[in-house]
Short mmCIF file of C-alpha atoms in Angstrom, two decimals:
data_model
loop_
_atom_site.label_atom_id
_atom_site.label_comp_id
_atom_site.label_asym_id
_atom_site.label_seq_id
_atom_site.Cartn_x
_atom_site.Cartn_y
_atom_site.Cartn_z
CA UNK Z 90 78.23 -42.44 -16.31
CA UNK Z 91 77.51 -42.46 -20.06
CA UNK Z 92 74.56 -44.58 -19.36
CA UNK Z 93 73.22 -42.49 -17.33
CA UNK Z 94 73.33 -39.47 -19.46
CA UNK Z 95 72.12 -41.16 -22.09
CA UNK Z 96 68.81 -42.13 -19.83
CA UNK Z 97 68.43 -38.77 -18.68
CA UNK Z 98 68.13 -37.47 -22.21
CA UNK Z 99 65.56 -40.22 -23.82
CA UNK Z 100 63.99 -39.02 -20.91
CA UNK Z 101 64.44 -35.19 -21.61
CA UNK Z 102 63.20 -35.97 -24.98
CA UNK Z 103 59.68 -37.98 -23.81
CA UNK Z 104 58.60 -35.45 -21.84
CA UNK Z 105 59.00 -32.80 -24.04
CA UNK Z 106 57.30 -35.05 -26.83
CA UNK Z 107 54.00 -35.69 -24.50
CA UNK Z 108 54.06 -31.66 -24.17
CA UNK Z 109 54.06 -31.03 -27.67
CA UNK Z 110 51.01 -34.11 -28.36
CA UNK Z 111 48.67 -32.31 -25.33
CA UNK Z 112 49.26 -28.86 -26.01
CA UNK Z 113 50.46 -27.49 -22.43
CA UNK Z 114 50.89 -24.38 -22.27
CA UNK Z 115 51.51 -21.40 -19.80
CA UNK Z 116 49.07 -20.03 -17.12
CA UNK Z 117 47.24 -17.05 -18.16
CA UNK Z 118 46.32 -14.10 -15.63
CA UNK Z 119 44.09 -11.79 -17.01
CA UNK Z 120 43.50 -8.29 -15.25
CA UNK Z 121 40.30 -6.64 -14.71
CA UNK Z 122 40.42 -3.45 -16.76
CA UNK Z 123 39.57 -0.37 -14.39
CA UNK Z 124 37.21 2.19 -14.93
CA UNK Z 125 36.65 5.02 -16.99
CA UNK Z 126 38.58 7.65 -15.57
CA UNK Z 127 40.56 6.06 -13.10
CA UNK Z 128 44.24 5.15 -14.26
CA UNK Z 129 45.97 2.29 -11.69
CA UNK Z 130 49.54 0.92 -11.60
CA UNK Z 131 51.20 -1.78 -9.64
CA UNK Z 132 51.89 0.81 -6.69
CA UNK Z 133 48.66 2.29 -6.70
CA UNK Z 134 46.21 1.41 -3.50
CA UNK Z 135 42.90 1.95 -2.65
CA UNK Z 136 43.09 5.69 -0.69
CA UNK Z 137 40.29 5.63 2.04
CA UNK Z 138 38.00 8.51 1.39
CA UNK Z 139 35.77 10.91 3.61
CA UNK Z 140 33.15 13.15 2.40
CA UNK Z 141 31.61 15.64 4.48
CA UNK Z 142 28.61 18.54 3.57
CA UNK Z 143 29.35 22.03 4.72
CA UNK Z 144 27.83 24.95 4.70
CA UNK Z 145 31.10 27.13 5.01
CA UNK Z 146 34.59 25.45 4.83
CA UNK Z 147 35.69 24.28 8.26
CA UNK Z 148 31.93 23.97 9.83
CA UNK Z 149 30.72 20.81 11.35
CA UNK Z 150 29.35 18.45 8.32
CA UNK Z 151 25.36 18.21 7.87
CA UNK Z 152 24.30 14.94 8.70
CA UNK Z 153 20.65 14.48 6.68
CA UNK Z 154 22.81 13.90 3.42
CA UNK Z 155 22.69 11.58 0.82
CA UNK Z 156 26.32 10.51 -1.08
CA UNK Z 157 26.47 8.76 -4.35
CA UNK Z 158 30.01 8.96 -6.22
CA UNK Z 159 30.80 8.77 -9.79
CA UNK Z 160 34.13 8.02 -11.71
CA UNK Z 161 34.63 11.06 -14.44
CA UNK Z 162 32.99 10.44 -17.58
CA UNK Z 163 35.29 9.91 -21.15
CA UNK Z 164 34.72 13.40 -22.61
CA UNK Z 165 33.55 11.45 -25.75
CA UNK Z 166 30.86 8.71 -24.36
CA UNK Z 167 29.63 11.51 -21.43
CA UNK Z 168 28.98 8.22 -19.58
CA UNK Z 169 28.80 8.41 -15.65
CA UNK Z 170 29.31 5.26 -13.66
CA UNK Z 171 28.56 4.96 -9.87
CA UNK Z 172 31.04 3.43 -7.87
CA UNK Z 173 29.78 4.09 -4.15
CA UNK Z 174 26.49 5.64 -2.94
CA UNK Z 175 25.54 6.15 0.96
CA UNK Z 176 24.48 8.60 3.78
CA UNK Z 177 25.93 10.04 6.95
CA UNK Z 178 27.16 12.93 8.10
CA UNK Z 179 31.12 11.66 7.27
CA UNK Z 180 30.80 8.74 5.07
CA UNK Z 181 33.89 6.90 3.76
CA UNK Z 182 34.88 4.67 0.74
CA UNK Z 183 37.63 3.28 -0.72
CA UNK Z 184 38.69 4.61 -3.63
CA UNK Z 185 41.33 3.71 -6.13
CA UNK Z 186 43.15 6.78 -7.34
CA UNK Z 187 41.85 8.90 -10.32
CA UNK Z 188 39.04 11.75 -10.97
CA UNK Z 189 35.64 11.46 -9.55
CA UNK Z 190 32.15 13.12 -9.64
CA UNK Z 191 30.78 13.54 -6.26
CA UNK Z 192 26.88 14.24 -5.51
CA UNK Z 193 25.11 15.42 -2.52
CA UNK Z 194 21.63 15.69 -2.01
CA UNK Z 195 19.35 17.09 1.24
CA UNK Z 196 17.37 13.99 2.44
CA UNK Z 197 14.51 15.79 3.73
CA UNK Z 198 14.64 18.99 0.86
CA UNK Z 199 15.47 19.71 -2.44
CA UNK Z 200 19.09 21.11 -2.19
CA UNK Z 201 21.83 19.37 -3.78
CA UNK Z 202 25.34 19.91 -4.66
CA UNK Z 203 28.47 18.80 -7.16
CA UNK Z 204 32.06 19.03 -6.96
CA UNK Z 205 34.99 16.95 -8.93
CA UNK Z 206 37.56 15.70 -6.50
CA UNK Z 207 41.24 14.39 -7.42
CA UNK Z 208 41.97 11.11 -5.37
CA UNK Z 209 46.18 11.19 -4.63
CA UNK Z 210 48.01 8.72 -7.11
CA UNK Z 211 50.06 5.46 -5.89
CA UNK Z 212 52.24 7.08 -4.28
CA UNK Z 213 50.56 7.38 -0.95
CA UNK Z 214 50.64 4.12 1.30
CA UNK Z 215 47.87 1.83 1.93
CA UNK Z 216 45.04 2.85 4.32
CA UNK Z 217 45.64 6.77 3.45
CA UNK Z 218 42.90 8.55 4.61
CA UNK Z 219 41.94 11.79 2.52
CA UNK Z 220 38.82 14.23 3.32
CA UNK Z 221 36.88 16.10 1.17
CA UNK Z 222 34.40 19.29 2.04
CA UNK Z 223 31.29 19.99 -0.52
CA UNK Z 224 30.10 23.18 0.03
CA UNK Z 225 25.96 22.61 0.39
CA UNK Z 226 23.49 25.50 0.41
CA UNK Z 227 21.14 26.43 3.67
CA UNK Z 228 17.66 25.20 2.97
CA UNK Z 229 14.74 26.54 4.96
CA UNK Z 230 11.75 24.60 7.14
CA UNK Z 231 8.60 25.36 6.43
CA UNK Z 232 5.32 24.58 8.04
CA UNK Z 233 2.21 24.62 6.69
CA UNK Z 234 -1.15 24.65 8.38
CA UNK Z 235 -4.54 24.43 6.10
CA UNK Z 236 -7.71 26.62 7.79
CA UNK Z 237 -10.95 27.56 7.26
CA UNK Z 238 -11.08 31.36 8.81
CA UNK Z 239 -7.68 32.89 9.81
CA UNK Z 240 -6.09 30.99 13.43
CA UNK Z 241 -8.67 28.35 12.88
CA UNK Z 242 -8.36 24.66 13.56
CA UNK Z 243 -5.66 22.52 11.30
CA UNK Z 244 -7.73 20.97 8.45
CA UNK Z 245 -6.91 17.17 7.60
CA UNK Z 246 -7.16 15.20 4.86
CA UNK Z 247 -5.38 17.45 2.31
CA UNK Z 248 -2.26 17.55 0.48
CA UNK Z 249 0.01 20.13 -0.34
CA UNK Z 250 2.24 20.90 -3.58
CA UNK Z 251 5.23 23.36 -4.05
CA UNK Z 252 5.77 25.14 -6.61
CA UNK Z 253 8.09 27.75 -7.40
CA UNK Z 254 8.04 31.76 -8.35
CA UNK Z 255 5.41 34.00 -7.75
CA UNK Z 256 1.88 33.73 -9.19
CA UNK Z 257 1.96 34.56 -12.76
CA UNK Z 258 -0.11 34.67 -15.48
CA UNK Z 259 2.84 34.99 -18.50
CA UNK Z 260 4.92 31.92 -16.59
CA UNK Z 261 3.82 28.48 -15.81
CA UNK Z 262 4.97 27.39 -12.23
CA UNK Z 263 7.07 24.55 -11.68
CA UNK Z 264 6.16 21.84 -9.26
CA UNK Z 265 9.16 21.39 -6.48
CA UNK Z 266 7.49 19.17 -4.49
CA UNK Z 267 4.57 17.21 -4.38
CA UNK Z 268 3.61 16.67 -1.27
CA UNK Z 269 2.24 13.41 0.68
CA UNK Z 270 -1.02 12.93 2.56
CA UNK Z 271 -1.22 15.12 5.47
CA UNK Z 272 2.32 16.34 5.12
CA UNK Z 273 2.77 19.56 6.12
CA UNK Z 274 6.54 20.47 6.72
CA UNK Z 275 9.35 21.12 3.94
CA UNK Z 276 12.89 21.88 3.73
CA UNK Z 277 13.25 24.31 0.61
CA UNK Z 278 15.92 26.35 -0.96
CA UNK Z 279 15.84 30.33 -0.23
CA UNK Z 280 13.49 32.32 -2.46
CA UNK Z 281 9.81 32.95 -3.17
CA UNK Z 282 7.22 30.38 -3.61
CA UNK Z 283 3.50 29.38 -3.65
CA UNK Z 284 1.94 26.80 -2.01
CA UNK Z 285 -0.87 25.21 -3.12
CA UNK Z 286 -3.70 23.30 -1.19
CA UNK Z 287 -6.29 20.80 -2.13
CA UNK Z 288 -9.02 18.94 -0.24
CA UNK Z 289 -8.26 15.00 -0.82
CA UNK Z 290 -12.02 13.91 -0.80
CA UNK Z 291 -13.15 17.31 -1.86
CA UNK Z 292 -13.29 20.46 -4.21
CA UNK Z 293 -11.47 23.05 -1.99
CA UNK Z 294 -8.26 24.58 -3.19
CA UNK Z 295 -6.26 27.35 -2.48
CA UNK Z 296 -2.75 28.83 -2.86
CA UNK Z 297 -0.65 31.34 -1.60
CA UNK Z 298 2.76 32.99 -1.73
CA UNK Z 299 5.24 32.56 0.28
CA UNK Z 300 9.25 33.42 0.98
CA UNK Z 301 11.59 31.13 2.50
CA UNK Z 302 14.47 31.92 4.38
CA UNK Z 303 17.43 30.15 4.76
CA UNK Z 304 18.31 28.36 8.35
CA UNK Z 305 15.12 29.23 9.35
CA UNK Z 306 11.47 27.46 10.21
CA UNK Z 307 8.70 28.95 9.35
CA UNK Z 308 5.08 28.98 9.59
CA UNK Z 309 2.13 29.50 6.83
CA UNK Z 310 -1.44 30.01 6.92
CA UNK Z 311 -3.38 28.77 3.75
CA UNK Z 312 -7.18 29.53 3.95
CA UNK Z 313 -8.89 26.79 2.18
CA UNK Z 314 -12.71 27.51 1.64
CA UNK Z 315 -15.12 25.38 4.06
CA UNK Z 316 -17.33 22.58 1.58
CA UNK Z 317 -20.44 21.20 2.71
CA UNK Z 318 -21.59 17.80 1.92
CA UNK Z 319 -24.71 15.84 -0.20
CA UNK Z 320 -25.69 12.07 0.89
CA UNK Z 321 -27.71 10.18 -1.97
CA UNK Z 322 -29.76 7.30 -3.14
CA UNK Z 323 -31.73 5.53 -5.35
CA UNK Z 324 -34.99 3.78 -4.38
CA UNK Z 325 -37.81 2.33 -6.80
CA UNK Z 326 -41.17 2.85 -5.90
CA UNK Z 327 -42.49 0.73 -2.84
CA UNK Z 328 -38.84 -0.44 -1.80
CA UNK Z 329 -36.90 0.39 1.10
CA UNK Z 330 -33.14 -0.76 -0.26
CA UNK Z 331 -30.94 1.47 -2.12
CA UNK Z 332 -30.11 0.34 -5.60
CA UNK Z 333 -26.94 -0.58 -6.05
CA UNK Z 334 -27.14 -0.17 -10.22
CA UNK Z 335 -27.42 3.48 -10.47
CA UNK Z 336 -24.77 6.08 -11.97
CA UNK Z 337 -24.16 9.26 -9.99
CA UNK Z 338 -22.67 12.82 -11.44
CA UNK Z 339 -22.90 16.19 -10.38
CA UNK Z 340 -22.78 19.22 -12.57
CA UNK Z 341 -22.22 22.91 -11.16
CA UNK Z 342 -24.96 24.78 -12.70
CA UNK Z 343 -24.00 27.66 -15.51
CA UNK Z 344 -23.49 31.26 -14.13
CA UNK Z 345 -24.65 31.98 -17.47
CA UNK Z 346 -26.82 30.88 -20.42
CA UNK Z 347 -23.36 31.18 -22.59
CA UNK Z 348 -21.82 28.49 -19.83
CA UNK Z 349 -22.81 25.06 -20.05
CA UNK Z 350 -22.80 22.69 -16.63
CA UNK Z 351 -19.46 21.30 -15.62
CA UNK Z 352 -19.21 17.77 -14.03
CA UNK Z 353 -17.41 18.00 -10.68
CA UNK Z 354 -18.29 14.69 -9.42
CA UNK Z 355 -19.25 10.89 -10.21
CA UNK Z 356 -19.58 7.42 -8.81
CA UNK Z 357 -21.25 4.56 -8.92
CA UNK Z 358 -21.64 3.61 -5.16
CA UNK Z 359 -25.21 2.66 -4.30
CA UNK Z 360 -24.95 5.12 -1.41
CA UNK Z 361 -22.19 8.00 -2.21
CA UNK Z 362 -21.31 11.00 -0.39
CA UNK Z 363 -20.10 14.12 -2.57
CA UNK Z 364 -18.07 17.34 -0.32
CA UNK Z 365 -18.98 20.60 -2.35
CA UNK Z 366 -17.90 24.24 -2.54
CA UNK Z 367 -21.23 26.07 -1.64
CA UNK Z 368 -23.55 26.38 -4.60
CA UNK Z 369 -25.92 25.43 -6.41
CA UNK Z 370 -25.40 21.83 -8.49
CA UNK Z 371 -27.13 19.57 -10.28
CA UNK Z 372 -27.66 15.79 -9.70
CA UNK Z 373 -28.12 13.15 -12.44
CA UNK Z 374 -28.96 9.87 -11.34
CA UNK Z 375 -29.38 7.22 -13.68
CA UNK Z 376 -30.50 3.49 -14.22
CA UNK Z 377 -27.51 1.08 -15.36
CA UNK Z 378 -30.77 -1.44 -16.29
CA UNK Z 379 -34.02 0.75 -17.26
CA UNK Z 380 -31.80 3.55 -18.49
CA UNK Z 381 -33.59 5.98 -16.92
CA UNK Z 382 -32.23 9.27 -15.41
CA UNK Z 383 -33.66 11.47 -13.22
CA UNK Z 384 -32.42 14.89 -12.16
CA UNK Z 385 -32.50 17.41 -9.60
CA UNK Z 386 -30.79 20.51 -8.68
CA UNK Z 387 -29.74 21.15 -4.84
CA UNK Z 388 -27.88 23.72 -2.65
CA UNK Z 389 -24.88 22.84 -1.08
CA UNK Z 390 -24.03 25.22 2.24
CA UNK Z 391 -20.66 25.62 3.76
CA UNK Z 392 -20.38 22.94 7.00
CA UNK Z 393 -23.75 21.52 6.58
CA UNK Z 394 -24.96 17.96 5.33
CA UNK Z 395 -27.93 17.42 2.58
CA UNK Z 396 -29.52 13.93 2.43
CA UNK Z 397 -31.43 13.47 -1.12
CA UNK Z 398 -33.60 10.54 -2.04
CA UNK Z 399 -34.18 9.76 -5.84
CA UNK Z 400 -36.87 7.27 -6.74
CA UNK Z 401 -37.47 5.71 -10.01
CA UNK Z 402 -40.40 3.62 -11.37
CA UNK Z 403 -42.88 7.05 -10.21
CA UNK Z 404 -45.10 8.66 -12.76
#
């Protein structure tokens, strides 16, 4: 029996020697800190979270919505950091308790809206669902239809920018939206705007004011002034091809002596096609080789086409 006690502690003894030489030591969990704002304990669980965009409490939730969710910035860094971002008319996440910043925004418009929400502690069980309503303004449709004469045809090929407030000369509009080619429908906030409208291979623009009511569509007019068009090229004498090394601009000729010409359009295509505002203009052709320019004044008329035919190398 001795014996055996006696082997059991050499034995003891060894293995706590080898320990010492090598340096074991303990396991080490570490913990993934959580985020600013959000306080966890052992109890706490992710609470399952749905959003939804109203327009009064207790209506059915807008669907065209877009959901992005951030933890409450520390009032001294004023640091926001995302922690789930979607769309849908009810969208859900899973959120670990604490304060968060939650952001809507209109998919198709410009609204948007903010509220803080309070996600229950750890004392609620796993899987808890909790709902949320964000009160979101009504936004407007608008439609807008570019003419040439009042109840005319739709024009193509322009573009359309929003801007808001009246037309002013003390304030400088704001651009809302800047529209894409051809699109003529927005979803705007309730109030009084202008629209503007430009020709995208042209000079025509025009603007108008207009008021927007909310849950609404509505439909605008814009008469945009009709442009006619000039076809040129450059020839030398005794040649039937167009040069292709010839510099194009057009000026709009003074209303005045006191007003000097203003260039309203250039290119260096050997065959380019300018669309005017009626007018007079003058054309400046010149010679990327000789360095010769030649010019010429023309009249553009609303709707109609003018073919001009410069030659150089003529006495």
């Amino acid at each position: 029996m001795r014996s055996r006690l006696i082997v059991s502690l050499r034995l003891f003894l060894y293995i706590l020697l080898i320990g010492v030489e090598f340096n074991y030591v303990l396991p080490t969990i570490v913990l993934a800190a959580p985020a600013q704002g959000v306080q966890t304990t052992q109890e706490d669980n992710e609470v399952n979270v749905h959003l939804r965009a109203v327009h009064q409490p207790g209506t059915p939730p807008l669907s065209e919505i877009y959901w992005t969710v951030y933890v409450q910035p520390d009032p001294k860094q004023n640091i926001r950091k995302r922690v789930a971002r979607g769309g849908g008319d009810t969208p859900s996440y899973n959120l670990l308790p604490g304060e968060y910043l939650v952001e809507a925004k209109s998919v198709k418009g410009i609204a948007m809206a903010t509220d803080r929400i309070s996600v229950p502690s750890g004392t609620v069980s796993s899987g808890t669902v909790v709902e949320f309503e964000v009160l979101f303004p009504t936004e407007g449709d608008v439609e807008l239809k570019a003419v040439h004469v009042p109840g005319g045809a739709k024009i193509k090929d322009v573009v359309w920018d929003i801007f808001d407030g009246m037309l002013s000369e003390i304030r400088e509009p704001q651009l809302v939206v800047a529209g894409e080619k051809d699109q003529n429908i927005f979803r705007l906030l309730p109030g009084m705007y202008f629209a503007r409208v430009r020709a995208l291979n042209g000079q025509g623009v025009s603007s108008r004011e207009i008021l927007v009511k909310g849950g609404t569509r509505q439909s605008f007019e814009v008469v945009l002034p009709e442009e006619g068009e000039i076809v040129v090229a450059a020839f030398e004498g005794g040649s039937d091809l167009p040069l292709n090394h010839v510099y194009w601009r057009v000026y709009s000729l003074p209303i005045s002596e006191r007003n000097s010409p203003k260039e309203v359009a250039h290119s260096g295509e050997p065959r380019p096609h300018f669309r005017l505002l009626p007018g007079r203009y003058l054309l400046k052709a010149k010679s990327t080789e000789s360095q010769q320019e030649i010019q010429k004044e023309l009249e553009v008329r609303a709707g109609a086409t003018v073919e001009e035919q410069i030659v150089f190398g003529e006495k």
